[in-house]
PDB file of C-alpha atoms in Angstrom:
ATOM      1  CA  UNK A  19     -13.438  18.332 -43.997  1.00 97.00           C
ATOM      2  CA  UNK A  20     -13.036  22.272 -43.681  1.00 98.00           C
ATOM      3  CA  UNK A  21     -10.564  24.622 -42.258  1.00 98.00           C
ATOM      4  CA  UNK A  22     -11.002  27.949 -40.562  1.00 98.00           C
ATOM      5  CA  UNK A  23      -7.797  30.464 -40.370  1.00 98.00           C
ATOM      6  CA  UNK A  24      -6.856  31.175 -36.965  1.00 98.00           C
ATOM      7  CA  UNK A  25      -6.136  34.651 -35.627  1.00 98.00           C
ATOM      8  CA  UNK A  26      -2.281  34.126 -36.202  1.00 98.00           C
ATOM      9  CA  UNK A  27      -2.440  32.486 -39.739  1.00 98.00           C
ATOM     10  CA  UNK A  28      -2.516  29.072 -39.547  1.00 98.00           C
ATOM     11  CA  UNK A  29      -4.899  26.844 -41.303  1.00 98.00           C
ATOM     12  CA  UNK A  30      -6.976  24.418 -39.076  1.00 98.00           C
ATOM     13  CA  UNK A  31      -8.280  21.343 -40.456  1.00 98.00           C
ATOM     14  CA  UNK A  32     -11.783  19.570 -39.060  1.00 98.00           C
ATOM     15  CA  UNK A  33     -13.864  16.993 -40.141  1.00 98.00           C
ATOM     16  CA  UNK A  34     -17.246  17.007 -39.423  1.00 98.00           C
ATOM     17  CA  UNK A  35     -20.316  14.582 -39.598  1.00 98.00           C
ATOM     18  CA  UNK A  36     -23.874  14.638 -39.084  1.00 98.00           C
ATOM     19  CA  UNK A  37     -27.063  16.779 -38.847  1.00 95.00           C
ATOM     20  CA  UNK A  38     -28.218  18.114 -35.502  1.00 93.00           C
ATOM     21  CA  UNK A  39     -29.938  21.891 -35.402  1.00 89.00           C
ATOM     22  CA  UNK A  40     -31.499  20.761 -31.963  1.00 94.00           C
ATOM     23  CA  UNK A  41     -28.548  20.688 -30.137  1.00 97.00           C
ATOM     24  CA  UNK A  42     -25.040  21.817 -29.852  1.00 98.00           C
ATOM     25  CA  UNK A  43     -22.082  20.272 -31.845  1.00 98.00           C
ATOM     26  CA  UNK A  44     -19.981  18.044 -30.284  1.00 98.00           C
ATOM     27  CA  UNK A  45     -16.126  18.927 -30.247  1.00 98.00           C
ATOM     28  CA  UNK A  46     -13.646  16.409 -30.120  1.00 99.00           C
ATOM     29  CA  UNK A  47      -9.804  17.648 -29.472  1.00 99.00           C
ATOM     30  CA  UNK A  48      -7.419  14.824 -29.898  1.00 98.00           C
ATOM     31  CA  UNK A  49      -4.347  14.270 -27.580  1.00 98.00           C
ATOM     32  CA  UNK A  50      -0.531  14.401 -28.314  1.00 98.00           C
ATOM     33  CA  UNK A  51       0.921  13.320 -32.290  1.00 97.00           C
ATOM     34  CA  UNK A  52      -2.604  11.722 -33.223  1.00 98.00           C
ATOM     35  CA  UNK A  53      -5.332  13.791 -34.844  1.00 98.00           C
ATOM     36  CA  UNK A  54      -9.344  13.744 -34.862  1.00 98.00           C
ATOM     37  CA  UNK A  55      -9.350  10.718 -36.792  1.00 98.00           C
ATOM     38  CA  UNK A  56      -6.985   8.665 -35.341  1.00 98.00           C
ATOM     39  CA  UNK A  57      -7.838   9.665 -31.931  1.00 98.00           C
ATOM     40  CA  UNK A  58     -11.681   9.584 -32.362  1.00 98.00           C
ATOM     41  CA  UNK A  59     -13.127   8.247 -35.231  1.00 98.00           C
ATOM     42  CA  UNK A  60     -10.965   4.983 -35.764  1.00 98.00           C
ATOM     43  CA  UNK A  61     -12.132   3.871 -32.342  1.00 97.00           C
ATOM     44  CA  UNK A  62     -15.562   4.288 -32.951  1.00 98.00           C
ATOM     45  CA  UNK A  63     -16.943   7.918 -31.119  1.00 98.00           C
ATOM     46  CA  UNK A  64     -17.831   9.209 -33.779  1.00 98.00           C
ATOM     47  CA  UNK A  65     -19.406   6.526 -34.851  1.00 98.00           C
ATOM     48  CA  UNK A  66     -21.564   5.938 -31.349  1.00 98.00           C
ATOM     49  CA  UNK A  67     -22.278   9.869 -31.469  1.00 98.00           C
ATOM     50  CA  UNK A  68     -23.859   9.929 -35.513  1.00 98.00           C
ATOM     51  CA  UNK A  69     -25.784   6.645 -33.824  1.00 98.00           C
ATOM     52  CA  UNK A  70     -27.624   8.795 -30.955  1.00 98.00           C
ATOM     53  CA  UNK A  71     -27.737  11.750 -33.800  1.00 98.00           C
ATOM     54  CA  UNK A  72     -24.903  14.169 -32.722  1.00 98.00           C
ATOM     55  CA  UNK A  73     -23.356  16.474 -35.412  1.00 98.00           C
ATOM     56  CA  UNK A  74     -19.438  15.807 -34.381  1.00 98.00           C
ATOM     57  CA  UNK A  75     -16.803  18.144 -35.317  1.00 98.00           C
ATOM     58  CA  UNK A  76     -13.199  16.670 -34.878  1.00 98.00           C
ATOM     59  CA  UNK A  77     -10.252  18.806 -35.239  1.00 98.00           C
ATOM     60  CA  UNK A  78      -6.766  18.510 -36.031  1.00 98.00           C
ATOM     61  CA  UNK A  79      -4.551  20.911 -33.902  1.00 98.00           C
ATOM     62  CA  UNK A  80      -1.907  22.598 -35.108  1.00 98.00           C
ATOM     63  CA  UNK A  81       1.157  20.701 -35.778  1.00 98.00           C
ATOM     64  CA  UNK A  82      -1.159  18.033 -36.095  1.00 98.00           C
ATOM     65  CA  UNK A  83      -3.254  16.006 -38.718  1.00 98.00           C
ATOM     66  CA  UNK A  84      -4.074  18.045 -41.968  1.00 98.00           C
ATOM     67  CA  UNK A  85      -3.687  20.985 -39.794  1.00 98.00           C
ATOM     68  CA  UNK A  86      -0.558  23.738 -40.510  1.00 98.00           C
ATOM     69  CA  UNK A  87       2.465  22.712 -39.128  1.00 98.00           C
ATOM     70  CA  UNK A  88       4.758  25.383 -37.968  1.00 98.00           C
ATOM     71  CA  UNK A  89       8.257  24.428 -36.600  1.00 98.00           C
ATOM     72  CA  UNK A  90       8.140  27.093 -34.513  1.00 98.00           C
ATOM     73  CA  UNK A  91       7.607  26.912 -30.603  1.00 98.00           C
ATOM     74  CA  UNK A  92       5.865  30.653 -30.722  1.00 98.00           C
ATOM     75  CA  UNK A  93       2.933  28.497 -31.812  1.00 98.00           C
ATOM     76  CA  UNK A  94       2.457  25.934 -29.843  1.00 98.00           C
ATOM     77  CA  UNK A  95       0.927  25.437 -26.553  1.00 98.00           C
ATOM     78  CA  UNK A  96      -2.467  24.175 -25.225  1.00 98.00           C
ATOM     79  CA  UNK A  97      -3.746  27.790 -23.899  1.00 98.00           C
ATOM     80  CA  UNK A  98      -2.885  28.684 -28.170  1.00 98.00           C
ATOM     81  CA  UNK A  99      -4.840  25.627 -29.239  1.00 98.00           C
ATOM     82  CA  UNK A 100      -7.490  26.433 -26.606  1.00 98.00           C
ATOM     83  CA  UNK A 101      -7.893  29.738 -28.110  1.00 98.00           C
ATOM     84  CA  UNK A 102      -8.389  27.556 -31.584  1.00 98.00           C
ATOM     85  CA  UNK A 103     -11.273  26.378 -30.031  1.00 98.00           C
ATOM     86  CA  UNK A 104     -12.751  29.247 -29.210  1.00 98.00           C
ATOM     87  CA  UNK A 105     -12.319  30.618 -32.440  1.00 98.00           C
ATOM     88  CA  UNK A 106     -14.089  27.228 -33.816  1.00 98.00           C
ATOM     89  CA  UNK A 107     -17.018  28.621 -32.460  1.00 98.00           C
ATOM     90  CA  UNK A 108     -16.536  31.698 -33.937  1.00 98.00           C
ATOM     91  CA  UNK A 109     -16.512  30.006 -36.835  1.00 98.00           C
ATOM     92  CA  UNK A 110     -19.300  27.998 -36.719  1.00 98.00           C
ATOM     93  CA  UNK A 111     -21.506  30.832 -35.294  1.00 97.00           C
ATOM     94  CA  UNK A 112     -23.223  28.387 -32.970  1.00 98.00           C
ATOM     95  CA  UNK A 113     -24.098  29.444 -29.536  1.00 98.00           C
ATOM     96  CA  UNK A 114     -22.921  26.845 -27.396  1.00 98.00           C
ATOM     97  CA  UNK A 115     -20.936  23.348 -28.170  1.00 98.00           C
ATOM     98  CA  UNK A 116     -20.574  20.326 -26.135  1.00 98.00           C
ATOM     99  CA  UNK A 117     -16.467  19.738 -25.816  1.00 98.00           C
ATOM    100  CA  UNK A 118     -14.361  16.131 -25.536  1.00 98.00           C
ATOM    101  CA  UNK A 119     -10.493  16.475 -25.027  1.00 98.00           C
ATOM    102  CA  UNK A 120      -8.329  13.613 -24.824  1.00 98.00           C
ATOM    103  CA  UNK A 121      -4.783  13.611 -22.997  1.00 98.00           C
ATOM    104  CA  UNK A 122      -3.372  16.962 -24.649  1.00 98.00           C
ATOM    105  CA  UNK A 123      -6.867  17.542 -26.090  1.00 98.00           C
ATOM    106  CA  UNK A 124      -8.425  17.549 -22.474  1.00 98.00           C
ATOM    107  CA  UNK A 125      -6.236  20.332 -20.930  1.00 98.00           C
ATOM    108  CA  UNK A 126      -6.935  22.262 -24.053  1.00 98.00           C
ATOM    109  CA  UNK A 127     -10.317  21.277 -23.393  1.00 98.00           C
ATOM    110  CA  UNK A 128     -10.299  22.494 -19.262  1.00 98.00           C
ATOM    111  CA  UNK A 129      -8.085  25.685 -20.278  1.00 98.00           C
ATOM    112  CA  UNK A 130     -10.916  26.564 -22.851  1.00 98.00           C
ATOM    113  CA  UNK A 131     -13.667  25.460 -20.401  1.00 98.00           C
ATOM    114  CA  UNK A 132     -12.736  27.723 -17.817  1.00 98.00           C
ATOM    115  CA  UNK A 133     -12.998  30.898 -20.060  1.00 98.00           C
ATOM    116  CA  UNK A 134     -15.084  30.025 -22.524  1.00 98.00           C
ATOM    117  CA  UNK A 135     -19.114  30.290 -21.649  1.00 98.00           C
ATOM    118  CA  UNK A 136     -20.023  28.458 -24.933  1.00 98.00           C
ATOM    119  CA  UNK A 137     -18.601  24.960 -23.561  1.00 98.00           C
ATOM    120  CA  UNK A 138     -22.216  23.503 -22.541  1.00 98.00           C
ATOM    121  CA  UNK A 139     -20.811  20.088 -21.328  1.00 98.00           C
ATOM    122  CA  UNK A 140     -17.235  18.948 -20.878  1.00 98.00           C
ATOM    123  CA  UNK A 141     -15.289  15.489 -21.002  1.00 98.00           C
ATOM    124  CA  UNK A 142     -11.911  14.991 -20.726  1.00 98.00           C
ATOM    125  CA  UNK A 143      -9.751  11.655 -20.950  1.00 98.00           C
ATOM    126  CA  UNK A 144      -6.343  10.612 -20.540  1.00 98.00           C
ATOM    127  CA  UNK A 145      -5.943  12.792 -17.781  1.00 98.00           C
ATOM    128  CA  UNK A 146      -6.020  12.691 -13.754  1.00 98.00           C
ATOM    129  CA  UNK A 147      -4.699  14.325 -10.803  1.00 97.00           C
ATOM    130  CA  UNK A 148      -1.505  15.211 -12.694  1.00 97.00           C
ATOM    131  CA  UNK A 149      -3.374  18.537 -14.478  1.00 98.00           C
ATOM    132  CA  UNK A 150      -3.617  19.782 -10.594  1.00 98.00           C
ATOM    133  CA  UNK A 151       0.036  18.762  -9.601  1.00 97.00           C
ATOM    134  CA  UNK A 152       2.152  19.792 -12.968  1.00 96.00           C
ATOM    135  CA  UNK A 153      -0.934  22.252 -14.653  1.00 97.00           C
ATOM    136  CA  UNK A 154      -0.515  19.834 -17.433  1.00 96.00           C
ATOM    137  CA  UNK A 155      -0.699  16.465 -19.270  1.00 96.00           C
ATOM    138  CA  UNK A 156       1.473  14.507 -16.168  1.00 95.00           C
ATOM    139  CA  UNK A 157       4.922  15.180 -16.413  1.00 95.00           C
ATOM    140  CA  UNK A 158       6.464  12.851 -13.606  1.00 94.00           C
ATOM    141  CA  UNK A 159       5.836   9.708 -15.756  1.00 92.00           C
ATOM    142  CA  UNK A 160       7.951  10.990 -18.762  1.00 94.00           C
ATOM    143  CA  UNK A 161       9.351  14.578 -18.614  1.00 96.00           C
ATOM    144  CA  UNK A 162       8.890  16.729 -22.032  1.00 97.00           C
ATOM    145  CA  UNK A 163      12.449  17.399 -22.440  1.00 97.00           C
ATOM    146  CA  UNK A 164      12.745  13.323 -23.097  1.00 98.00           C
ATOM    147  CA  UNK A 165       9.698  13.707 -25.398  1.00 98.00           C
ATOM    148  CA  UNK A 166      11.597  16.563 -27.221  1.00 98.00           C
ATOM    149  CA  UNK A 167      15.078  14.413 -27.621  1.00 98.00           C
ATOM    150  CA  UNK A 168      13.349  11.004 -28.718  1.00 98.00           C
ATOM    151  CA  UNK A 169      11.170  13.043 -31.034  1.00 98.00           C
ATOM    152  CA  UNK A 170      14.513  14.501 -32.629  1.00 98.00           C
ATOM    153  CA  UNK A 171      17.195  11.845 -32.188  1.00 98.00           C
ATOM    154  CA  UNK A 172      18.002  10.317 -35.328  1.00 95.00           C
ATOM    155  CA  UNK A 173      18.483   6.881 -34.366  1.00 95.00           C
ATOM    156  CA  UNK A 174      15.750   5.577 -32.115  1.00 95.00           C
ATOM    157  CA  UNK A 175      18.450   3.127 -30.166  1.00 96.00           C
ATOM    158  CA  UNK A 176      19.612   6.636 -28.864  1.00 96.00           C
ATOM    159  CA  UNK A 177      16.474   7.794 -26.883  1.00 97.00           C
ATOM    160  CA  UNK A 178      17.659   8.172 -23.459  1.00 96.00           C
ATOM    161  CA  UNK A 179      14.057   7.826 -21.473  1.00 96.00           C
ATOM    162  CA  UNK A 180      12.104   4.439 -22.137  1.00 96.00           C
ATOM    163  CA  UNK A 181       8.399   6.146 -21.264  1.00 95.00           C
ATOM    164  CA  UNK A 182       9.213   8.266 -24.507  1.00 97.00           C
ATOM    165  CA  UNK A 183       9.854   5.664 -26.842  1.00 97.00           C
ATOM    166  CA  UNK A 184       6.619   5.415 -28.072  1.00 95.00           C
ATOM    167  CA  UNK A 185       5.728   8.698 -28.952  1.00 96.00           C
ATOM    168  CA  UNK A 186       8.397   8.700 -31.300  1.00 97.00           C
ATOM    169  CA  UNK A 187       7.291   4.708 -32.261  1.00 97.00           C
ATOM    170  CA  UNK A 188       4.041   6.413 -32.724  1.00 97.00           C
ATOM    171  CA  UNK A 189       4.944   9.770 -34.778  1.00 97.00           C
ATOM    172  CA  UNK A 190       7.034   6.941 -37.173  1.00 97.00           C
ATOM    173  CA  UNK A 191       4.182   4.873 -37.415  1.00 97.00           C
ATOM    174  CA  UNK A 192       1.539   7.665 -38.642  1.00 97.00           C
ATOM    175  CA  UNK A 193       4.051   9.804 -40.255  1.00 97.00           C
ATOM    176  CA  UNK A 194       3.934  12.803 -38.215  1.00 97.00           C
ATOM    177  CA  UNK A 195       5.766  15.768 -38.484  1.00 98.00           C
ATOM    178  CA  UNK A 196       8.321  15.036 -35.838  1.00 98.00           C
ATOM    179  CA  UNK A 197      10.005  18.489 -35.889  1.00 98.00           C
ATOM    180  CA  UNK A 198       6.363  20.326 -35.507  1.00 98.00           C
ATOM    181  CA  UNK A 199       5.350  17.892 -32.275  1.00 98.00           C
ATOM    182  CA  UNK A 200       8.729  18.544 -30.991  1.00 98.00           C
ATOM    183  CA  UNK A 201       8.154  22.518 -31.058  1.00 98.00           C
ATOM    184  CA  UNK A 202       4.273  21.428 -28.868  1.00 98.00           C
ATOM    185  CA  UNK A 203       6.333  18.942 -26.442  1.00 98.00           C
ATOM    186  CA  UNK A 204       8.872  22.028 -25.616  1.00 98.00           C
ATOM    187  CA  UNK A 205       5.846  24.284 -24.369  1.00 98.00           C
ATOM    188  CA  UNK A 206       3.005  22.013 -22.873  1.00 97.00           C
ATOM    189  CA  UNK A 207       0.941  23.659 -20.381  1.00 97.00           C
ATOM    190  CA  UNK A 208       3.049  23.406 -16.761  1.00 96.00           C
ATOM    191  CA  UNK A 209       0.850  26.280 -14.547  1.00 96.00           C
ATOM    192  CA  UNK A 210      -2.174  26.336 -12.764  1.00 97.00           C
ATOM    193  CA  UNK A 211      -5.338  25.657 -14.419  1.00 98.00           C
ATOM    194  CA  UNK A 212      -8.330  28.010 -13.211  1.00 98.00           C
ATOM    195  CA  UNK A 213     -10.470  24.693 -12.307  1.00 98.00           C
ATOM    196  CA  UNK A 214     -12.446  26.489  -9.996  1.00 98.00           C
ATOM    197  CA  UNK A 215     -13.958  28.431 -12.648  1.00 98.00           C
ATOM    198  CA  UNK A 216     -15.307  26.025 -14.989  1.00 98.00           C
ATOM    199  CA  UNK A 217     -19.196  25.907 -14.653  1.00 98.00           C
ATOM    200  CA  UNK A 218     -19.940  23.480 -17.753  1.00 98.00           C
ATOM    201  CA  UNK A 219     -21.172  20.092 -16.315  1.00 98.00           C
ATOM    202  CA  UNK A 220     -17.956  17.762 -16.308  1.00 98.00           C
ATOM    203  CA  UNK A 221     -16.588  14.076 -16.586  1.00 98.00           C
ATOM    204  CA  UNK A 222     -13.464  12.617 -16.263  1.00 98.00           C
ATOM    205  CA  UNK A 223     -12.374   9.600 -17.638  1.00 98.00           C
ATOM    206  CA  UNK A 224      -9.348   7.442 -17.279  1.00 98.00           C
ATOM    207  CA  UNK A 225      -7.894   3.794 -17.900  1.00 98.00           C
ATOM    208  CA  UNK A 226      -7.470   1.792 -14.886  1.00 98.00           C
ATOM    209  CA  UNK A 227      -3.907   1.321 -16.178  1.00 98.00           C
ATOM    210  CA  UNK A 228      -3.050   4.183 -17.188  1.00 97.00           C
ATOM    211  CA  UNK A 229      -0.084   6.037 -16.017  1.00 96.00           C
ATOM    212  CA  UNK A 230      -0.619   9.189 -17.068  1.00 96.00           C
ATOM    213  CA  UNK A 231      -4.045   9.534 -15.961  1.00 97.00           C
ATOM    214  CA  UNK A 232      -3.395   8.394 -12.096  1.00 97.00           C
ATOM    215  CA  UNK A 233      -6.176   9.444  -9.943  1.00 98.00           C
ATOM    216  CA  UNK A 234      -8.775  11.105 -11.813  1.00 98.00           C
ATOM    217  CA  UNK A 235     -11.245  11.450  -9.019  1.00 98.00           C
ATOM    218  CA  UNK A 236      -8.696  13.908  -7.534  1.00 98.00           C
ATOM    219  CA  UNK A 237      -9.061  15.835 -10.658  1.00 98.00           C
ATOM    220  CA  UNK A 238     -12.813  15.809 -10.463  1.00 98.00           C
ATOM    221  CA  UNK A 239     -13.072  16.953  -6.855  1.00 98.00           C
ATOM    222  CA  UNK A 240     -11.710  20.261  -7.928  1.00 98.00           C
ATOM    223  CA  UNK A 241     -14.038  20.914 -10.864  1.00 98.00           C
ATOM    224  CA  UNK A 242     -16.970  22.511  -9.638  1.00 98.00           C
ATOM    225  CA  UNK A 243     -19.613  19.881  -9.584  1.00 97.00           C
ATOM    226  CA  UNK A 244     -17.531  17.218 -11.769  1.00 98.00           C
ATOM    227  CA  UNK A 245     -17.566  13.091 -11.523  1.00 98.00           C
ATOM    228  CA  UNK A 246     -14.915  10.631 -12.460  1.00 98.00           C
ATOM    229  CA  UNK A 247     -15.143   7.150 -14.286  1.00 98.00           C
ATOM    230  CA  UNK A 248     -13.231   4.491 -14.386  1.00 98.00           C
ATOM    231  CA  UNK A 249     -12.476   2.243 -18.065  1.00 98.00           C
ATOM    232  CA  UNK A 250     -10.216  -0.493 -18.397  1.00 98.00           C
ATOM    233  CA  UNK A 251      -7.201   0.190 -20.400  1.00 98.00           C
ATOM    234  CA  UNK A 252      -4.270   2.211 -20.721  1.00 97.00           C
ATOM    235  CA  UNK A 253      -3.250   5.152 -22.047  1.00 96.00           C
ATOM    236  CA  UNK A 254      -3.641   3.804 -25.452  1.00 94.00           C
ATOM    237  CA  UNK A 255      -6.679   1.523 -25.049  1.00 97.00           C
ATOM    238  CA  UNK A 256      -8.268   2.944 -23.014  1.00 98.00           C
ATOM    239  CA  UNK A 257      -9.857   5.427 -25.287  1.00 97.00           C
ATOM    240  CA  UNK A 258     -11.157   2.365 -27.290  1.00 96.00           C
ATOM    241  CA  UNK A 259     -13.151   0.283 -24.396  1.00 96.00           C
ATOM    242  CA  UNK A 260     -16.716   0.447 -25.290  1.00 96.00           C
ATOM    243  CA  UNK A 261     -17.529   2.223 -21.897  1.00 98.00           C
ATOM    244  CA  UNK A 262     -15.605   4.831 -23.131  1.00 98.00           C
ATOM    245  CA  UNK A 263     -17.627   5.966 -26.123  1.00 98.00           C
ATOM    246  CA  UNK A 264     -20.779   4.893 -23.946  1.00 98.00           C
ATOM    247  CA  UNK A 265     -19.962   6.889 -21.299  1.00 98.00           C
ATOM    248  CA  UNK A 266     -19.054  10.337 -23.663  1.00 98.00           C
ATOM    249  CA  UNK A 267     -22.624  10.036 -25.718  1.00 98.00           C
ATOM    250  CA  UNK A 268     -24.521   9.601 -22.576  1.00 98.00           C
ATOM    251  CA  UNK A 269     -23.035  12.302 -20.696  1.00 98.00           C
ATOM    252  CA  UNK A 270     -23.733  15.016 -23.590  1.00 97.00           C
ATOM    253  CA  UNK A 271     -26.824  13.747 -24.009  1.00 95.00           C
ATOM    254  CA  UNK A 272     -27.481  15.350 -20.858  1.00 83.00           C
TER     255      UNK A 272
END
């Protein structure tokens, strides 16, 4: 692991495997109260990237992981953790990276993507035609404010939206710092995306149960050039299905 300091002070924690001077580093952003190695190395992406010879790079955003965790709401937001990215870069003085986002992690991914010419190749899961309705991770299944109050209730009995039970079941389970996830869920990303501008060959990929990730062919048609996929699973699995990992190595491969 090794951190870089970001241009507001925080600490940013990555882990990184592999050798690859050939090509660019592959980027992995994590989604919502998980972290790079929750979200990509327990289900195996890593792995299936070090197996066709990537160097991977998986970070923890802020609030997140071994990252800093401010309580703060002044320092949250994806278009802040998209600027992270960009300072990754900086940081590892490479001219070009291929970039994976996952739920949270892929509008972080598509904000950076559509101002930042070092994104060679793009994926993003966990997401669908909800980015181009709400400029966000999808809202109309379970609104942030509900994320915010089961994050912070006390007693779990007392969260007043059932879709946002299990991000709290979830921060519990991992040990996450409830208070700094809280500050993200009060600022996610809810404006317009500048899709149209993104010029790094795309994929989107979604579970074909997952409700926050509806549509993702919708999503694609408004990337320039983009295609969609398909994997079974939800929100939660879906990330795990071997097509998954299959479909991210072959697509960077390019």
């Amino acid at each position: 692991m090794f951190r870089f300091t970001t241009a507001d002070g925080l600490s940013i924690a990555c882990h990184e495997w592999g050798e690859d001077a050939a090509r660019p580093p592959v980027v992995l952003h994590h989604g919502f109260s998980a972290s790079g190695l929750i979200n990509w190395k327990a289900p195996g992406i890593v792995d299936a990237l070090l197996a066709a010879g990537r160097r991977v790079i998986a970070i923890d955003a802020r609030g997140h992981g071994a990252s800093d965790k401010p309580h703060d709401p002044a320092f949250y937001g994806e278009a802040r953790m998209a600027r992270d990215v960009s300072e990754l870069i900086d940081h590892l003085d490479v001219p070009a990276i291929d970039l994976a986002g996952y739920s949270m992690g892929a509008i972080v991914s598509l904000i950076c993507a559509s101002q930042e010419p070092r994104v060679r190749r793009l994926v993003t899961g966990g997401v669908g035609e909800g980015v181009v309705a709400t400029g966000g991770v999808d809202t109309r299944h379970v609104p942030s404010n509900a994320i915010v109050q089961a994050l912070l209730v006390e007693d779990v009995s007392m969260i007043e939206h059932p879709a946002a039970a299990p991000f709290r079941l979830f921060a519990d389970a991992i040990g996450a710092d409830r208070k700094a996830l809280a500050a993200q869920a009060s600022v996610v990303h809810a404006q317009p995306i500048a899709l149209d501008r993104i010029t790094a060959p795309t994929l989107v990929v979604a579970g074909d149960d997952d409700p926050l990730a509806v549509h993702p062919e919708r999503l694609a048609a408004v990337i320039p050039g983009a295609r969609s996929l398909l994997v079974s699973g939800d929100h939660r699995s879906a990330v795990a299905a071997p097509a998954f990992a299959r479909a991210i190595v072959e697509f960077l491969a390019g």
